[in-house]
XYZ file of C-alpha atoms in Angstrom:
716
model
C -16.063 2.340 20.593
C -15.717 0.450 17.329
C -17.404 2.052 14.345
C -18.553 -0.063 11.425
C -19.748 1.524 8.203
C -21.347 -0.241 5.269
C -22.470 0.808 1.835
C -25.635 -1.285 2.023
C -27.464 -3.763 4.200
C -25.743 -6.556 2.270
C -22.766 -5.787 4.486
C -24.792 -6.822 7.521
C -25.117 -10.379 6.239
C -21.792 -10.509 4.404
C -19.796 -11.949 7.279
C -22.342 -14.667 8.099
C -22.819 -15.537 4.420
C -19.100 -16.121 3.977
C -19.274 -18.969 6.476
C -21.628 -20.998 4.273
C -21.103 -20.247 0.579
C -17.843 -22.158 0.155
C -18.533 -25.436 1.892
C -20.021 -28.688 0.727
C -20.287 -31.827 2.864
C -18.794 -31.948 6.353
C -15.204 -33.140 5.995
C -14.414 -33.991 9.604
C -10.711 -33.227 9.107
C -8.511 -32.471 12.104
C -8.173 -28.709 11.758
C -6.954 -26.492 14.626
C -9.693 -25.099 16.878
C -10.031 -21.730 18.600
C -9.336 -20.874 22.240
C -11.609 -18.959 24.622
C -9.823 -15.736 23.649
C -9.926 -16.382 19.905
C -6.961 -17.593 17.913
C -5.871 -21.212 17.615
C -5.458 -22.754 21.052
C -6.756 -25.023 23.782
C -9.026 -23.154 26.218
C -7.220 -20.475 28.235
C -3.829 -21.430 26.812
C -2.556 -21.168 23.203
C -0.907 -23.889 21.134
C 1.890 -23.922 18.586
C -0.603 -24.577 15.788
C -1.688 -22.165 13.072
C -4.760 -22.427 10.874
C -4.620 -22.699 7.094
C -3.685 -19.578 5.170
C -6.822 -17.450 4.739
C -8.794 -19.056 7.582
C -11.234 -16.701 9.296
C -13.286 -17.313 12.423
C -15.751 -15.372 14.515
C -16.835 -16.548 17.932
C -18.187 -15.894 21.403
C -17.192 -17.493 24.704
C -18.705 -16.511 28.019
C -18.881 -17.406 31.682
C -19.942 -15.588 34.840
C -16.810 -13.396 34.808
C -15.971 -12.680 31.150
C -17.642 -12.434 27.746
C -15.204 -12.659 24.821
C -16.275 -11.642 21.289
C -13.424 -12.504 18.947
C -12.491 -12.588 15.267
C -9.316 -14.263 14.050
C -7.688 -14.488 10.628
C -4.650 -16.333 9.318
C -3.296 -13.427 7.275
C -0.362 -15.473 6.015
C 0.818 -19.007 6.477
C 2.999 -17.826 9.379
C 0.961 -14.936 10.798
C -2.280 -15.119 12.782
C -4.078 -12.015 14.069
C -7.008 -11.782 16.470
C -9.284 -8.882 17.381
C -11.236 -9.265 20.612
C -13.812 -7.424 22.683
C -14.220 -8.487 26.302
C -17.136 -7.493 28.525
C -16.864 -7.748 32.311
C -20.333 -8.345 33.830
C -19.100 -7.499 37.338
C -17.566 -4.115 36.490
C -19.136 -0.948 35.128
C -17.888 0.857 32.002
C -17.013 4.064 33.849
C -16.895 5.468 37.349
C -19.031 8.322 35.987
C -22.637 7.105 36.084
C -23.700 9.850 33.669
C -21.167 8.636 31.097
C -21.250 4.835 31.167
C -24.467 4.226 33.077
C -24.935 0.577 34.023
C -23.100 -0.791 30.991
C -20.506 -3.502 31.427
C -16.824 -2.630 31.389
C -15.539 -3.181 27.843
C -11.953 -3.961 26.878
C -10.402 -4.256 23.420
C -7.480 -6.504 22.595
C -5.310 -7.534 19.652
C -3.290 -10.762 19.522
C -0.647 -11.889 17.030
C 1.056 -15.245 16.569
C 4.079 -16.035 14.390
C 4.819 -19.600 13.315
C 8.525 -20.303 13.725
C 8.755 -23.971 12.701
C 6.585 -26.280 10.626
C 5.888 -29.696 12.054
C 8.147 -32.474 10.785
C 8.685 -36.109 11.677
C 10.891 -35.122 14.613
C 10.048 -31.485 15.321
C 6.785 -29.963 16.616
C 5.039 -26.982 15.051
C 6.376 -24.062 17.076
C 5.077 -20.508 17.433
C 5.713 -17.336 19.381
C 2.757 -15.156 20.308
C 1.685 -11.903 21.923
C -1.717 -11.556 23.578
C -3.511 -8.238 24.168
C -1.009 -5.924 22.496
C -1.445 -2.262 23.403
C -4.595 -0.980 25.043
C -5.009 -1.376 28.789
C -3.340 -4.799 28.761
C -5.814 -6.640 31.001
C -4.765 -9.970 29.479
C -1.356 -9.073 28.076
C 1.299 -11.742 27.890
C 3.722 -13.573 25.658
C 4.351 -17.237 24.985
C 6.326 -19.815 23.068
C 4.373 -22.990 22.333
C 5.154 -26.251 20.538
C 2.578 -28.794 19.337
C 3.124 -32.328 17.979
C 0.510 -34.677 16.582
C 0.424 -38.358 17.455
C -2.396 -40.013 15.544
C -5.621 -38.387 16.714
C -3.973 -36.489 19.564
C -2.336 -33.055 19.477
C 0.016 -32.499 22.422
C 1.133 -28.984 23.399
C 3.795 -27.675 25.768
C 4.850 -24.079 26.232
C 6.187 -21.248 28.364
C 4.140 -18.129 29.142
C 4.921 -14.682 30.521
C 2.483 -12.134 31.926
C -1.216 -12.856 32.434
C -1.039 -16.417 31.087
C 1.864 -17.267 33.402
C 0.729 -15.591 36.621
C 1.052 -18.793 38.677
C 4.847 -18.301 38.387
C 5.547 -22.042 38.430
C 8.936 -21.470 36.764
C 10.109 -18.108 38.108
C 8.909 -14.857 39.624
C 7.513 -13.556 42.886
C 3.777 -13.244 42.293
C 3.385 -10.977 45.321
C 5.155 -8.157 43.470
C 3.188 -5.593 41.434
C -0.404 -6.748 42.013
C 0.413 -10.462 41.727
C 2.220 -9.966 38.401
C 5.812 -10.613 39.569
C 6.979 -7.038 39.031
C 5.595 -6.736 35.487
C 4.620 -3.155 34.649
C 0.816 -3.093 34.619
C 0.264 0.572 33.748
C -0.085 1.653 30.127
C 1.349 4.606 28.278
C -0.517 7.693 27.113
C -4.256 7.150 26.771
C -3.989 3.459 25.927
C -3.858 1.886 22.475
C -0.048 2.000 22.310
C 2.494 -0.814 22.168
C 4.174 -0.910 25.576
C 7.195 -2.966 24.551
C 8.903 -2.615 27.927
C 6.406 -5.095 29.389
C 7.298 -7.856 26.943
C 8.663 -11.123 28.359
C 8.705 -9.778 31.921
C 6.870 -10.735 35.095
C 5.773 -14.223 36.091
C 7.027 -17.134 33.982
C 5.175 -20.453 33.859
C 5.031 -23.703 31.955
C 1.715 -24.825 30.487
C 0.495 -27.705 28.387
C -2.407 -29.784 27.222
C -3.829 -32.008 24.550
C -6.644 -32.112 22.026
C -8.164 -35.429 20.967
C -10.436 -36.012 17.980
C -12.074 -39.458 17.913
C -12.106 -40.884 14.397
C -15.444 -40.510 12.629
C -17.096 -38.496 15.414
C -17.921 -34.756 15.226
C -16.415 -33.981 18.634
C -13.104 -32.884 20.114
C -11.941 -33.326 23.682
C -9.496 -30.948 25.347
C -7.384 -31.200 28.491
C -5.271 -28.280 29.681
C -2.935 -27.277 32.473
C -3.699 -23.575 33.042
C -0.617 -21.568 34.080
C -2.675 -18.608 35.344
C -3.723 -18.400 39.009
C -6.145 -15.465 38.365
C -5.015 -13.590 41.481
C -4.221 -10.485 39.433
C -7.463 -10.399 37.423
C -9.070 -7.002 36.908
C -12.512 -8.610 37.023
C -13.753 -9.578 40.494
C -14.187 -13.347 40.072
C -17.369 -14.786 41.531
C -15.544 -17.972 42.572
C -11.917 -18.372 43.578
C -10.115 -20.882 41.302
C -9.840 -24.379 42.753
C -7.832 -26.158 40.055
C -5.353 -25.554 37.245
C -6.866 -28.361 35.181
C -9.419 -27.369 32.531
C -11.573 -29.791 30.545
C -13.435 -29.033 27.325
C -15.544 -30.567 24.589
C -16.299 -29.185 21.123
C -19.211 -30.382 19.010
C -18.643 -29.718 15.309
C -21.841 -28.664 13.574
C -20.068 -28.772 10.208
C -17.016 -27.237 8.558
C -18.610 -23.826 9.075
C -18.973 -23.894 12.854
C -18.980 -25.548 16.258
C -20.250 -25.146 19.815
C -18.246 -25.743 22.978
C -18.480 -26.315 26.713
C -15.508 -26.098 29.098
C -15.176 -26.766 32.816
C -12.439 -24.412 33.995
C -10.713 -23.485 37.279
C -12.432 -26.426 38.988
C -15.731 -24.564 39.406
C -16.606 -22.493 36.312
C -18.490 -23.442 33.150
C -17.533 -21.611 29.954
C -19.751 -21.905 26.877
C -19.309 -20.625 23.347
C -19.495 -21.056 19.592
C -17.246 -20.418 16.589
C -18.060 -19.804 12.909
C -15.373 -20.617 10.332
C -14.569 -19.989 6.690
C -11.511 -19.558 4.486
C -11.106 -16.442 2.362
C -9.077 -18.365 -0.213
C -11.866 -20.902 -0.749
C -15.017 -18.750 -0.678
C -16.793 -19.062 -4.007
C -20.247 -18.970 -5.507
C -21.998 -20.588 -8.464
C -23.199 -17.889 -10.863
C -26.326 -17.990 -12.977
C -24.666 -16.166 -15.822
C -24.984 -15.717 -19.570
C -22.976 -18.500 -21.246
C -19.599 -17.757 -22.766
C -19.971 -17.062 -26.513
C -19.087 -20.156 -28.554
C -17.148 -19.655 -31.771
C -19.806 -19.964 -34.463
C -19.529 -17.282 -37.155
C -22.880 -15.996 -38.365
C -24.025 -16.975 -41.845
C -25.535 -13.536 -42.287
C -24.046 -10.181 -41.434
C -25.338 -8.893 -38.097
C -26.135 -5.244 -37.705
C -23.767 -3.216 -35.562
C -26.672 -2.397 -33.257
C -27.282 -6.097 -32.638
C -23.559 -6.653 -32.114
C -23.435 -3.806 -29.630
C -26.326 -5.275 -27.620
C -24.607 -8.672 -27.536
C -21.356 -7.064 -26.372
C -23.088 -5.488 -23.392
C -24.950 -8.686 -22.552
C -22.063 -11.140 -22.747
C -19.087 -9.005 -21.690
C -20.660 -6.575 -19.227
C -19.123 -3.519 -20.911
C -21.443 -0.514 -20.782
C -21.361 2.887 -22.476
C -19.818 1.188 -25.498
C -18.468 2.951 -28.593
C -17.807 0.725 -31.645
C -15.489 1.599 -34.527
C -14.777 -0.311 -37.755
C -11.829 0.763 -39.886
C -11.733 -1.723 -42.777
C -11.669 -4.813 -40.567
C -9.762 -3.285 -37.665
C -12.401 -3.049 -34.944
C -12.076 -0.807 -31.894
C -14.259 -0.951 -28.789
C -14.232 1.513 -25.900
C -16.383 1.003 -22.824
C -16.615 0.640 -19.055
C -16.306 -2.880 -17.558
C -19.110 -3.359 -15.033
C -19.638 -7.094 -14.629
C -16.458 -9.146 -14.091
C -13.811 -8.464 -11.449
C -11.274 -10.333 -13.577
C -10.968 -7.930 -16.468
C -9.680 -10.573 -18.903
C -12.952 -12.506 -18.535
C -14.901 -9.548 -19.914
C -12.301 -8.892 -22.602
C -12.370 -12.480 -23.860
C -16.167 -12.505 -23.981
C -16.165 -9.213 -25.868
C -13.612 -10.440 -28.408
C -15.441 -13.757 -28.901
C -18.682 -11.893 -29.601
C -16.998 -9.814 -32.309
C -15.374 -12.924 -33.778
C -18.817 -14.393 -34.398
C -20.169 -11.372 -36.234
C -19.435 -12.359 -39.829
C -15.748 -12.813 -40.503
C -12.517 -12.798 -38.537
C -11.442 -9.187 -37.914
C -7.824 -8.297 -38.588
C -7.501 -6.925 -35.065
C -9.639 -5.859 -32.137
C -8.612 -2.936 -29.945
C -10.324 -2.867 -26.551
C -10.057 0.258 -24.412
C -11.374 0.404 -20.852
C -12.743 3.799 -19.854
C -13.702 4.970 -16.366
C -15.641 8.241 -16.139
C -14.530 8.929 -19.698
C -10.821 8.442 -18.914
C -8.985 5.780 -20.982
C -7.331 3.538 -18.380
C -6.023 0.490 -20.262
C -6.005 -0.717 -23.849
C -5.119 -3.983 -25.593
C -4.800 -5.020 -29.225
C -6.077 -8.522 -30.026
C -4.696 -10.310 -33.078
C -7.652 -11.750 -35.009
C -5.842 -14.862 -36.268
C -4.415 -15.723 -32.844
C -7.805 -15.166 -31.263
C -9.284 -17.693 -33.671
C -6.575 -20.195 -32.643
C -7.456 -19.628 -28.988
C -11.191 -20.207 -29.380
C -10.547 -23.287 -31.549
C -7.904 -24.570 -29.083
C -5.516 -25.217 -31.950
C -2.614 -25.442 -29.489
C -2.572 -27.095 -26.081
C -2.563 -24.538 -23.287
C -3.186 -21.549 -25.551
C -4.946 -18.784 -23.609
C -6.628 -15.495 -24.384
C -3.654 -13.625 -22.936
C -1.501 -15.094 -25.717
C -3.652 -13.387 -28.357
C -3.220 -9.770 -27.286
C -0.609 -7.214 -26.379
C -1.030 -4.244 -24.082
C -0.778 -0.732 -25.454
C 0.956 1.982 -23.467
C -0.671 4.846 -25.355
C -4.193 5.526 -26.576
C -5.189 6.540 -30.078
C -8.812 7.515 -30.534
C -10.322 6.163 -33.776
C -11.665 8.643 -36.289
C -15.280 9.690 -35.895
C -15.964 8.555 -39.464
C -15.339 4.934 -38.423
C -17.923 5.058 -35.609
C -20.561 2.383 -36.251
C -22.327 2.157 -32.888
C -22.622 3.993 -29.596
C -24.595 3.626 -26.373
C -24.332 5.977 -23.443
C -26.308 6.171 -20.201
C -25.866 9.651 -18.828
C -28.184 9.236 -15.842
C -27.776 6.509 -13.227
C -29.458 6.067 -9.867
C -29.983 3.515 -7.139
C -31.647 2.746 -3.817
C -30.289 0.434 -1.145
C -30.634 -0.287 2.571
C -27.929 1.404 4.635
C -26.568 0.601 8.053
C -24.123 2.465 10.302
C -23.012 0.772 13.501
C -20.864 1.292 16.571
C -19.667 -1.449 18.889
C -18.272 -0.963 22.356
C -19.462 2.537 23.221
C -20.036 3.674 26.791
C -23.791 4.144 26.444
C -24.559 0.834 24.757
C -22.418 -2.000 23.437
C -24.288 -1.858 20.117
C -25.459 1.400 18.522
C -26.857 1.536 15.017
C -28.618 3.629 12.410
C -30.787 1.831 9.855
C -31.958 3.705 6.790
C -32.365 3.863 3.030
C -29.634 5.365 0.864
C -30.418 6.933 -2.475
C -27.806 8.039 -4.986
C -27.872 9.508 -8.464
C -25.355 10.780 -11.005
C -25.611 12.578 -14.328
C -22.755 12.885 -16.827
C -22.883 16.416 -18.213
C -20.106 15.457 -20.633
C -18.070 12.285 -21.071
C -15.786 13.394 -18.216
C -17.947 15.795 -16.161
C -20.333 14.441 -13.550
C -22.799 15.892 -11.086
C -23.697 13.420 -8.350
C -25.415 13.263 -5.003
C -26.685 10.976 -2.277
C -29.309 11.204 0.465
C -30.038 9.093 3.530
C -33.502 8.452 4.956
C -33.332 7.471 8.607
C -35.693 4.593 9.444
C -34.555 3.824 12.982
C -31.505 4.476 15.145
C -30.541 4.447 18.802
C -27.796 7.064 18.655
C -29.876 9.219 20.979
C -28.437 7.056 23.778
C -25.214 9.052 23.585
C -24.842 10.891 26.894
C -21.533 12.457 25.924
C -19.693 12.933 22.683
C -16.347 13.068 24.481
C -15.428 10.928 27.463
C -14.906 12.701 30.797
C -11.312 13.862 31.047
C -10.675 13.852 27.295
C -9.337 16.988 25.638
C -11.761 19.530 24.155
C -9.015 21.540 22.445
C -9.294 19.822 19.065
C -11.830 20.947 16.520
C -14.791 18.559 16.467
C -14.306 17.214 12.953
C -15.648 13.680 13.616
C -16.958 13.333 17.167
C -20.188 15.214 16.436
C -21.437 11.984 14.862
C -24.470 11.914 17.170
C -25.752 15.208 15.776
C -25.181 14.215 12.155
C -26.957 10.869 12.528
C -29.908 11.762 14.733
C -30.854 15.386 14.047
C -32.812 14.914 10.808
C -34.842 12.013 9.359
C -33.661 12.900 5.830
C -30.178 14.221 5.254
C -28.077 15.002 2.217
C -24.746 13.236 2.446
C -23.175 14.388 -0.792
C -23.767 16.773 -3.703
C -20.802 17.584 -5.921
C -19.553 18.418 -9.387
C -16.548 16.372 -10.546
C -14.305 16.769 -13.577
C -12.132 13.798 -14.605
C -9.242 13.871 -17.047
C -5.749 12.767 -18.078
C -2.423 14.517 -18.565
C -0.523 12.220 -20.898
C -0.681 8.434 -20.830
C 0.157 7.819 -17.153
C -1.255 10.821 -15.258
C -4.885 10.866 -14.096
C -6.616 13.879 -12.548
C -9.897 14.882 -10.949
C -11.267 18.164 -9.587
C -14.410 18.476 -7.473
C -16.516 20.992 -5.573
C -19.639 20.878 -3.435
C -20.850 19.018 -0.369
C -18.068 16.450 -0.427
C -19.284 14.229 2.431
C -21.770 14.177 5.299
C -19.656 16.480 7.499
C -17.669 18.713 5.105
C -18.109 20.890 2.031
C -15.439 22.472 -0.134
C -13.285 22.148 -3.232
C -10.363 19.917 -4.086
C -8.475 17.863 -6.589
C -6.276 14.814 -7.028
C -3.419 13.888 -9.358
C -2.200 10.286 -9.760
C 0.915 9.135 -11.599
C 0.530 5.428 -12.393
C 2.718 3.897 -15.118
C 1.270 0.915 -16.948
C 2.102 -2.449 -15.311
C 4.058 -0.733 -12.563
C 3.709 -2.058 -9.015
C 3.877 1.468 -7.594
C 2.036 4.749 -8.016
C 2.252 8.278 -6.630
C -0.732 10.473 -5.819
C -1.411 13.941 -4.406
C -4.731 15.339 -3.206
C -5.386 18.868 -1.931
C -8.641 20.258 -0.545
C -10.063 23.330 1.126
C -13.042 22.394 3.298
C -15.461 23.816 5.866
C -17.517 21.878 8.382
C -21.220 21.412 7.711
C -23.783 22.389 10.333
C -25.693 19.206 11.334
C -28.792 21.265 12.157
C -29.083 22.398 8.512
C -29.161 20.521 5.209
C -27.003 23.023 3.335
C -25.561 25.272 6.034
C -21.999 25.508 7.331
C -20.769 26.414 10.794
C -20.328 30.163 11.149
C -19.049 30.304 14.733
C -15.650 28.962 15.854
C -17.261 27.417 18.957
C -20.558 25.791 19.872
C -22.093 25.069 23.261
C -23.640 21.626 23.581
C -26.702 21.785 25.840
C -26.606 18.062 26.450
C -22.916 17.838 27.343
C -22.789 21.304 28.944
C -19.437 21.891 27.263
C -18.088 24.268 24.625
C -16.496 22.747 21.536
C -14.492 24.068 18.595
C -15.637 23.745 14.985
C -13.736 23.761 11.697
C -14.486 26.993 9.835
C -12.019 26.322 7.047
C -8.731 24.544 6.458
C -6.469 23.134 3.803
C -6.164 19.367 4.002
C -4.469 16.882 1.720
C -1.840 14.198 1.380
C 0.974 12.857 -0.728
C 0.407 9.108 -1.097
C 2.711 6.332 -2.263
C 1.119 3.025 -3.341
C 3.212 -0.124 -3.560
C 2.472 -3.751 -4.449
C 5.464 -5.862 -3.301
C 6.248 -8.755 -5.603
C 7.592 -10.976 -2.844
C 6.998 -14.714 -3.089
C 6.573 -15.067 0.684
C 4.084 -12.164 0.960
C 1.602 -12.533 -1.874
C -1.065 -10.022 -2.893
C -0.003 -7.311 -0.454
C -0.810 -3.656 -1.011
C 0.875 -0.861 0.931
C -0.155 2.773 1.044
C 1.693 5.514 2.913
C 0.125 8.987 3.061
C 1.689 12.074 4.619
C -0.002 15.430 5.030
C -2.460 17.577 6.941
C -5.683 16.255 8.472
C -9.088 17.807 9.149
C -8.271 18.911 12.705
C -5.146 20.642 11.299
C -2.800 18.057 12.782
C 0.002 16.779 10.558
C 1.325 13.255 10.252
C 1.460 9.951 8.390
C -1.066 7.180 7.687
C 0.118 3.662 6.868
C -2.380 1.251 5.292
C -1.545 -2.408 4.597
C -3.907 -4.993 3.121
C -3.921 -8.445 1.610
C -6.270 -9.756 -1.055
C -7.094 -13.468 -0.925
C -7.875 -15.762 -3.849
C -11.630 -15.197 -3.535
C -11.139 -11.435 -3.853
C -11.815 -10.770 -0.166
C -9.427 -8.102 1.078
C -8.366 -7.648 4.712
C -6.461 -4.583 5.838
C -5.416 -2.350 8.707
C -4.331 1.260 9.008
C -2.706 3.479 11.611
C -2.253 7.249 11.704
C 0.287 9.069 13.867
C 0.246 12.846 13.898
C 1.928 15.607 15.869
C -0.776 15.349 18.552
C 0.299 13.976 21.903
C -1.618 11.056 23.421
C -3.272 13.480 25.849
C -4.342 15.807 23.027
C -5.677 12.918 20.944
C -7.601 11.295 23.806
C -8.353 7.650 24.568
C -6.605 5.361 22.093
C -3.577 7.687 21.688
C -3.682 7.591 17.860
C -6.114 6.715 15.068
C -6.214 3.117 13.831
C -8.617 0.577 12.417
C -9.271 -2.585 10.430
C -11.443 -3.429 7.452
C -12.685 -6.314 5.322
C -13.679 -5.673 1.706
C -15.982 -8.380 0.322
C -16.831 -8.787 -3.397
C -20.597 -9.012 -3.718
C -20.334 -11.762 -6.309
C -19.154 -14.243 -3.653
C -22.460 -13.625 -1.848
C -24.818 -13.521 -4.832
C -25.464 -15.686 -7.882
C -24.480 -13.056 -10.433
C -21.047 -11.623 -11.310
C -20.414 -8.071 -10.153
C -17.571 -5.586 -9.765
C -19.167 -4.099 -6.637
C -17.902 -4.563 -3.108
C -19.096 -3.969 0.412
C -16.722 -2.857 3.156
C -16.955 -3.691 6.845
C -14.642 -1.458 8.894
C -13.692 -1.433 12.560
C -12.366 1.747 14.163
C -11.798 1.158 17.896
C -12.548 4.744 18.880
C -13.892 7.725 16.971
C -11.645 10.684 17.708
C -10.875 13.968 15.951
C -7.164 13.481 15.396
C -5.781 11.840 12.259
C -9.025 12.170 10.274
C -9.029 12.360 6.468
C -11.679 13.766 4.160
C -14.006 11.015 2.888
C -13.776 11.695 -0.836
C -16.263 10.112 -3.250
C -13.646 8.967 -5.770
C -10.069 7.730 -5.458
C -8.083 7.556 -8.677
C -5.951 4.625 -7.542
C -8.997 2.392 -7.116
C -10.449 3.591 -10.413
C -7.285 2.625 -12.327
C -6.716 -0.848 -10.871
C -6.562 -2.532 -14.284
C -3.219 -0.815 -15.010
C -1.445 -3.406 -12.857
C -1.595 -7.014 -14.057
C -1.837 -8.574 -10.600
C -4.357 -6.049 -9.349
C -7.967 -7.115 -9.394
C -10.095 -4.717 -11.387
C -12.580 -3.580 -8.738
C -14.229 -0.426 -10.041
C-alpha cells in the first residue's frame, strides 16, 4: 500500500498543474518517449536514450493482461528513475478472500537507468538499466542498450537479461527455473529488498527497434523486436503470443502529453497516455506588487507609512524598525519570496526612497523570534545598484553577511508590528494507493490550524481535522495475514485514527524556541505532538553560517494516543481488535530520538543535492539508521527518497522488509499567480508498517534555518 499525505487539497492538483504551467506553443521537437512500463523506451523494450535533466512523466498503459501506472523522472543528466504500480486483472490480490476480496493483484516496481555514453557523430547514446529492482521481481531484468539517430529515425539495439530476455535467443535454457533459464525467481525476506544475486543471470537475448517521427506531424511510429516470449509470466495471459514484432503509434497532444496505441505479441492491443513536464522549466507569471523604483520622496514619510510599505513590497511580517542616526535596522520574518535576496532588495529599496540615503541598512531575518541571518547593506553601494552605475552590479555586491547579531537599543525603535495570533482553514486529503481492500483509499476533510505567540519565542499551537468523507472503513485487516503482531502498533492503527471520529484533534502543543550563541538553535515542546502520539521533547541544531553541513539532535518521550478518545492515551499494553479478531500491542511510553547529520555536497556533477543521515531509536523501540537524499530543481521542486534499516529482521518488520518511501515537494508559487514561501508535499510510502517510524514533529530547525546556507532556498 502506498500512502500519500498532503497539507491541503492543492496537493491533489499539484501534479496535474505542473504539466501545464510551464509550456507555451507545441514545439514538436524529437524528445524521447516513454515505454509501456514507464521510463524512456520503445514499447516493451527500453532504449539507450535518456530524457532531459529534470523531465517528469506520469502515465498509464493497459491491455487485457496488465495495467501499468508509472511515474518517471530524470533525476540527473545520467540517471533516470521510475516508480510503477502494476495491476493484474486475471489474478486476485490475496489467496485470503477476507483480506484481499476480489481486488486485482497489485505489484510495485522501481527501475533505474544510467547513461554511460552521450551520442556523438560515430557513437550511439548508450545506457545500462535495471527493471523492477527489489520487491517480488515479476518483471525484473537488466539490459544494455544503444540508440543512434539518423535524421527522423532513432534506431536501438541491445542485450537483455531476465524477464526482458526470456526468449533466450542468445543463450540460456528457458526450460530451467520456470522458463527463466535458471535465474533465481524467489525473493529475500518479505520482499522490498535488492536481490543482487539475480543480476545479469538467466536468459540472455538481443532486442532492437526504431522510432520514427515524421517532420511536421504530431505522431510517432514505433517498431520493436520483443525479446520476451512471455512463457514465464506470473499473469495468466488470455492469448498466447504469436509474434515477437510489436507496432505502435503515439499521437502528441502537445508538449504536455500524448496518447498511444500498440499492437503487441501479434494479437494484443495496448493503449495508454503520458503526461510530461520538466521540473527545471516549471514557472508561473505572478500578479505581484511592482519592484520599488528609486525615487526619493520630496517629503519625509512617517515611519508607520514606511513600515506598511516594507510589508507590502518585501513580504516581511512582524517587522521591528530602528533608526540610529541614519543607520537603519530592520528585523522581521520573510513570508513572501522563496529567494530571500528578492525580499531583501525590495526592503532596502523601499527604505532608500524614504527621504535620504541611509548610511547603512541592517536586515535581520527572524523565525519564531530566533535571529537566523543578518546582512549589512552599504547605503552608497545600494544607490549605485539601483541606479545601475556599473554594468553587472547586483544587490549582492552592496551587502555583507554578519556572523553575529547585535540587537539595536530600544531607544532607537521607531516602528513595530506584531501579529500574535494566526489561523487558517484549508481542504485536506489523505490517500493510500495499492492496498488490499481497494486500490485507492482516501480521507477528504477540512483542516483548521491556529497559533498564538505568548512571547516572541513561545508559541501555543494546535490543529483539528473535520472528516467530510472517507472510505477507510473498507479495511478488513490492519495487518496482512501471516505478518508479525509482535511489534507495537505505532502506525498501523491508521484505520482507527482516520475513521473513528468526524472531528479529531491532530495537534495541541506548547513550543519554546531559542538560541545558544550564534550558531546553535534550540526548541522544546510538550503536548499532543501529532495525531498518534503525545509527550515532551526537544531539538538542538548546530548550523554554522554558510556551512554546507549541520548537526542536529532530537530527544522525545512519547505515549500513544487512544483513537477512541480526543485527549486520552492508551492505558493497557494490549488491545483486542473485534474486527481483526487479534490482540495487538500498544506503546505506553518510550524514549525516541535521533542524531542527524545534514550535508549539501558542492559537486559540479551532482548539483543541488541534500543528504540527511539520522541514527537513533524509533517509535516501536527498534534502533537503526534513516538515509534521506533529495534534489532541488531550478523551479524549486524537490524530489527525494528515504530508506530506514533497523535491527528488526525482515520477518519481524513484515511485507516490504524495511521502511522506505519517496516524496515530491512543490512550491505553491509555481501553481498560483502570487509569490509564496509555502510548499505542498506529495509522499509515497509503499507499505505502512510499524518498524522504522519516526515521530512527526511540527517543527524542524534545519528547515527553519535554510537561509544560513547561500545555495539553500529559503523555504520557511
